[in-house]
Amino acid sequence: MEVQGRIKMIDETKTYGNNGFRKREVVVTTEEQYPQHILVEFVQDKCDLLNNYSVGQMVKISINLRGREWVNPQGETKYFNSIQGWRIESLQPEAGSDDMPPVPPMEAFEPADDLNEEDHDDLPF
């Protein structure tokens, strides 16, 4: 599954427990009639994927839904869900991409007024 939107917040990487479990959270605001603020967590080595992104960028995040069951000390069963990201891509064109020059506006092209249909051309179509 995927979530698309604009990055609202990127948290710092946090480490938990003796084993060094790492987690980093990002909030993406969807652009739809009723925008949603979606919290996505990246864990372990995936935390570093967020290093090249900043607040305000449009992104597409590939996600997995995770669910857990927990029984509290009173014997009640509780369920928790999380959204875990495993890939993030920018939806904005790279600034400074010199591969293609910008296309001039249509007004820059003048129509051909002196076209003669009887002139021979060697185009195959």
Coordinates of N, CA and C in Angstrom, one line a residue:
M1 N 0.8 -1.2 0.0 CA 0.0 0.0 0.0 C 0.9 1.2 0.0
E2 N 0.3 2.4 -0.3 CA 1.0 3.6 -0.4 C 0.2 4.8 0.2
V3 N 1.0 5.7 0.7 CA 0.4 7.0 1.2 C 1.1 8.1 0.5
Q4 N 0.3 9.1 -0.1 CA 0.9 10.2 -0.8 C 0.5 11.5 -0.1
G5 N 1.4 12.4 0.0 CA 1.1 13.7 0.7 C 2.3 14.5 0.9
R6 N 2.1 15.6 1.6 CA 3.2 16.6 1.9 C 3.7 16.3 3.4
I7 N 5.0 16.3 3.5 CA 5.6 16.0 4.8 C 5.3 17.2 5.7
K8 N 4.7 16.9 6.9 CA 4.3 17.9 7.9 C 5.3 17.9 9.0
M9 N 5.9 16.7 9.3 CA 6.8 16.6 10.4 C 7.7 15.4 10.3
I10 N 9.0 15.6 10.5 CA 9.9 14.4 10.6 C 10.6 14.5 12.0
D11 N 10.4 13.4 12.7 CA 11.0 13.3 14.1 C 12.4 12.8 14.0
E12 N 13.2 13.0 15.1 CA 14.5 12.4 15.2 C 14.4 10.9 15.4
T13 N 15.5 10.2 15.1 CA 15.6 8.8 15.3 C 15.7 8.5 16.8
K14 N 14.9 7.7 17.4 CA 14.9 7.3 18.8 C 15.3 5.9 19.0
T15 N 16.1 5.6 20.0 CA 16.5 4.2 20.3 C 15.9 3.8 21.6
Y16 N 15.4 2.5 21.6 CA 14.7 1.9 22.7 C 15.3 0.6 23.1
G17 N 15.3 0.4 24.4 CA 15.7 -0.9 25.0 C 17.2 -1.2 24.9
N18 N 17.6 -2.4 25.4 CA 19.0 -2.8 25.4 C 19.5 -3.3 24.1
N19 N 18.6 -3.7 23.2 CA 19.0 -4.2 21.9 C 19.2 -3.1 20.9
G20 N 18.9 -1.8 21.2 CA 19.1 -0.7 20.3 C 18.1 -0.6 19.2
F21 N 16.8 -1.0 19.5 CA 15.7 -0.9 18.5 C 15.6 0.6 18.2
R22 N 15.6 0.9 16.9 CA 15.5 2.3 16.4 C 14.2 2.5 15.7
K23 N 13.6 3.7 15.9 CA 12.3 4.1 15.3 C 12.4 5.6 15.0
R24 N 11.8 6.0 13.8 CA 11.7 7.4 13.4 C 10.4 7.6 12.8
E25 N 9.7 8.7 13.2 CA 8.3 8.9 12.7 C 8.3 10.1 11.8
V26 N 7.4 10.0 10.8 CA 7.1 11.1 9.9 C 5.6 11.3 9.8
V27 N 5.1 12.5 9.7 CA 3.7 12.8 9.5 C 3.5 13.3 8.1
V28 N 2.6 12.7 7.3 CA 2.3 13.1 6.0 C 0.9 13.6 5.9
T29 N 0.6 14.8 5.3 CA -0.7 15.3 5.2 C -1.2 15.0 3.8
T30 N -2.3 14.3 3.6 CA -2.8 13.9 2.3 C -3.4 15.2 1.7
E31 N -3.5 15.2 0.4 CA -4.1 16.3 -0.3 C -5.4 15.8 -1.0
E32 N -6.5 15.9 -0.2 CA -7.8 15.4 -0.7 C -8.8 16.3 -0.1
Q33 N -10.1 16.1 -0.3 CA -11.1 17.0 0.2 C -11.0 17.2 1.7
Y34 N -10.8 16.1 2.4 CA -10.6 16.1 3.8 C -9.2 15.6 4.2
P35 N -8.2 16.5 4.2 CA -6.8 16.1 4.4 C -6.7 15.3 5.7
Q36 N -5.9 14.3 5.6 CA -5.6 13.4 6.8 C -4.1 13.6 7.2
H37 N -3.8 13.6 8.5 CA -2.4 13.6 8.9 C -2.1 12.2 9.4
I38 N -1.3 11.6 8.5 CA -1.0 10.1 8.7 C 0.4 10.0 9.3
L39 N 0.5 9.3 10.5 CA 1.8 9.0 11.1 C 2.3 7.7 10.6
V40 N 3.5 7.8 10.0 CA 4.2 6.6 9.5 C 5.5 6.4 10.2
E41 N 5.7 5.2 10.7 CA 7.0 4.9 11.4 C 8.0 4.1 10.6
F42 N 9.2 4.5 10.6 CA 10.3 3.7 10.0 C 11.1 3.1 11.1
V43 N 11.5 1.9 11.0 CA 12.2 1.2 12.0 C 13.6 0.6 11.5
Q44 N 14.5 0.5 12.5 CA 15.8 -0.1 12.3 C 16.6 0.7 11.2
D45 N 17.1 -0.1 10.2 CA 17.9 0.5 9.1 C 17.0 1.4 8.2
K46 N 15.7 1.3 8.2 CA 14.9 2.2 7.4 C 14.8 3.6 7.9
C47 N 15.2 3.9 9.1 CA 15.2 5.2 9.7 C 16.0 6.2 8.8
D48 N 17.1 5.7 8.3 CA 18.0 6.5 7.5 C 17.4 7.0 6.2
L49 N 16.3 6.3 5.7 CA 15.7 6.7 4.5 C 15.1 8.1 4.5
L50 N 14.8 8.6 5.7 CA 14.2 9.9 5.9 C 15.3 11.1 5.9
N51 N 16.6 10.7 5.9 CA 17.6 11.7 6.0 C 17.6 12.7 4.9
N52 N 17.2 12.3 3.7 CA 17.2 13.2 2.5 C 15.9 14.0 2.3
Y53 N 15.0 14.0 3.2 CA 13.7 14.6 3.1 C 13.5 15.7 4.1
S54 N 12.6 16.6 3.8 CA 12.4 17.8 4.7 C 10.9 18.1 4.7
V55 N 10.5 18.9 5.7 CA 9.2 19.4 5.8 C 8.7 20.1 4.6
G56 N 7.5 19.9 4.1 CA 7.0 20.6 2.9 C 7.1 19.8 1.6
Q57 N 8.0 18.7 1.6 CA 8.1 18.0 0.3 C 7.0 17.0 0.1
M58 N 6.6 16.9 -1.2 CA 5.6 15.9 -1.6 C 6.3 14.6 -1.8
V59 N 5.7 13.5 -1.1 CA 6.3 12.2 -1.2 C 5.2 11.1 -1.3
K60 N 5.7 10.0 -1.7 CA 4.9 8.7 -1.8 C 5.7 7.7 -0.9
I61 N 5.0 7.2 0.1 CA 5.6 6.3 1.0 C 4.9 4.9 0.9
S62 N 5.7 3.9 0.6 CA 5.2 2.5 0.6 C 5.1 2.0 2.0
I63 N 4.0 1.4 2.4 CA 3.7 1.1 3.8 C 3.2 -0.3 3.9
N64 N 3.4 -0.8 5.2 CA 2.7 -2.1 5.6 C 1.9 -1.7 6.8
L65 N 0.7 -2.3 7.0 CA -0.1 -2.2 8.2 C 0.3 -3.3 9.1
R66 N 0.5 -2.9 10.4 CA 0.9 -3.8 11.4 C -0.1 -3.8 12.5
G67 N -0.4 -5.0 13.1 CA -1.4 -5.1 14.2 C -0.8 -6.0 15.3
R68 N -1.1 -5.6 16.5 CA -0.6 -6.3 17.7 C -1.8 -6.6 18.7
E69 N -1.7 -7.7 19.4 CA -2.6 -8.0 20.4 C -1.9 -7.9 21.8
W70 N -2.5 -7.4 22.8 CA -1.9 -7.3 24.1 C -3.0 -7.5 25.2
V71 N -2.6 -8.3 26.1 CA -3.5 -8.6 27.3 C -3.0 -7.8 28.5
N72 N -3.8 -6.9 29.0 CA -3.4 -6.1 30.1 C -3.5 -6.9 31.4
P73 N -3.0 -6.4 32.5 CA -2.9 -7.1 33.8 C -4.3 -7.5 34.3
Q74 N -5.4 -6.8 33.9 CA -6.8 -7.2 34.3 C -7.3 -8.3 33.4
G75 N -6.6 -8.8 32.4 CA -7.0 -9.8 31.5 C -7.8 -9.4 30.3
E76 N -7.9 -8.0 30.1 CA -8.6 -7.5 28.9 C -7.6 -7.5 27.7
T77 N -8.2 -7.9 26.6 CA -7.4 -7.9 25.4 C -7.5 -6.6 24.6
K78 N -6.4 -6.0 24.3 CA -6.3 -4.8 23.5 C -5.6 -5.0 22.2
Y79 N -6.0 -4.2 21.2 CA -5.4 -4.3 19.9 C -4.8 -3.0 19.5
F80 N -3.7 -3.0 18.9 CA -3.0 -1.8 18.4 C -2.6 -1.9 17.0
N81 N -2.7 -0.8 16.2 CA -2.3 -0.8 14.8 C -1.2 0.2 14.6
S82 N -0.3 -0.1 13.7 CA 0.7 0.9 13.3 C 0.9 0.9 11.8
I83 N 1.4 2.0 11.2 CA 1.7 2.1 9.8 C 3.2 2.1 9.7
Q84 N 3.8 1.1 9.1 CA 5.2 1.0 9.0 C 5.7 1.3 7.5
G85 N 6.6 2.3 7.4 CA 7.1 2.6 6.0 C 8.3 1.8 5.7
W86 N 8.5 1.5 4.4 CA 9.7 0.7 4.0 C 10.4 1.3 2.8
R87 N 9.7 2.3 2.2 CA 10.3 3.1 1.1 C 9.6 4.4 1.0
I88 N 10.4 5.4 0.6 CA 9.9 6.8 0.4 C 10.5 7.4 -0.9
E89 N 9.6 8.0 -1.7 CA 10.0 8.6 -2.9 C 9.5 10.0 -3.0
S90 N 10.3 10.9 -3.6 CA 9.9 12.3 -3.8 C 8.9 12.4 -5.0
L91 N 7.9 13.2 -4.9 CA 7.0 13.4 -6.0 C 7.2 14.7 -6.7
Q92 N 8.3 15.4 -6.3 CA 8.6 16.7 -6.9 C 9.8 16.4 -7.9
P93 N 9.8 17.1 -9.0 CA 10.9 17.0 -9.9 C 12.1 17.5 -9.3
E94 N 13.3 16.9 -9.5 CA 14.5 17.3 -8.9 C 14.9 18.7 -9.4
A95 N 15.2 19.6 -8.5 CA 15.6 21.0 -8.9 C 17.0 20.9 -9.5
G96 N 17.3 21.6 -10.5 CA 18.6 21.6 -11.1 C 18.8 20.5 -12.1
S97 N 17.8 19.8 -12.5 CA 17.9 18.7 -13.5 C 18.1 19.3 -14.8
D98 N 19.3 19.2 -15.4 CA 19.7 19.9 -16.7 C 19.5 18.9 -17.8
D99 N 18.8 17.8 -17.7 CA 18.6 16.9 -18.7 C 17.8 17.4 -19.9
M100 N 16.8 18.2 -19.6 CA 16.0 18.8 -20.6 C 15.8 20.3 -20.4
P101 N 15.9 21.1 -21.4 CA 15.7 22.5 -21.2 C 14.2 22.8 -21.1
P102 N 13.8 23.9 -20.5 CA 12.4 24.2 -20.3 C 11.7 24.4 -21.7
V103 N 10.5 24.0 -21.8 CA 9.8 24.2 -23.1 C 9.2 25.6 -23.2
P104 N 9.5 26.3 -24.3 CA 8.9 27.7 -24.4 C 7.4 27.7 -24.4
P105 N 6.7 28.8 -24.1 CA 5.3 28.8 -24.1 C 4.8 28.7 -25.6
M106 N 3.5 28.3 -25.8 CA 3.0 28.2 -27.2 C 3.1 29.5 -28.0
E107 N 3.0 30.6 -27.3 CA 3.0 31.9 -28.0 C 4.3 32.1 -28.7
A108 N 5.4 31.4 -28.3 CA 6.7 31.6 -28.9 C 6.8 31.0 -30.3
F109 N 5.8 30.1 -30.6 CA 5.8 29.5 -31.9 C 4.9 30.2 -32.9
E110 N 5.4 30.7 -34.0 CA 4.5 31.4 -35.0 C 4.0 30.4 -36.0
P111 N 2.7 30.6 -36.4 CA 2.2 29.7 -37.4 C 2.8 29.9 -38.8
A112 N 2.9 28.9 -39.6 CA 3.5 29.0 -40.9 C 2.4 29.5 -41.9
D113 N 2.6 30.8 -42.3 CA 1.6 31.4 -43.2 C 1.9 31.1 -44.7
D114 N 3.2 30.9 -45.0 CA 3.5 30.7 -46.4 C 3.6 29.3 -46.9
L115 N 2.8 28.4 -46.4 CA 2.8 27.0 -46.7 C 2.2 26.8 -48.1
N116 N 2.9 26.1 -48.9 CA 2.4 25.8 -50.3 C 2.3 24.3 -50.4
E117 N 1.1 23.8 -50.5 CA 0.8 22.3 -50.5 C 1.4 21.6 -51.7
E118 N 1.7 22.4 -52.8 CA 2.2 21.8 -54.0 C 3.7 21.6 -54.0
D119 N 4.5 22.2 -53.1 CA 5.9 22.1 -52.9 C 6.2 20.6 -52.6
H120 N 7.3 20.1 -53.3 CA 7.7 18.7 -53.1 C 8.4 18.6 -51.7
D121 N 8.1 17.6 -51.0 CA 8.9 17.3 -49.8 C 9.3 15.9 -49.8
D122 N 10.4 15.6 -49.1 CA 10.8 14.2 -49.2 C 10.5 13.4 -47.8
L123 N 9.6 13.9 -47.1 CA 9.2 13.2 -45.8 C 8.4 12.0 -46.2
P124 N 8.6 10.9 -45.5 CA 7.9 9.7 -45.8 C 6.5 9.6 -45.3
F125 N 6.0 10.6 -44.7 CA 4.6 10.5 -44.1 C 3.8 11.7 -44.5

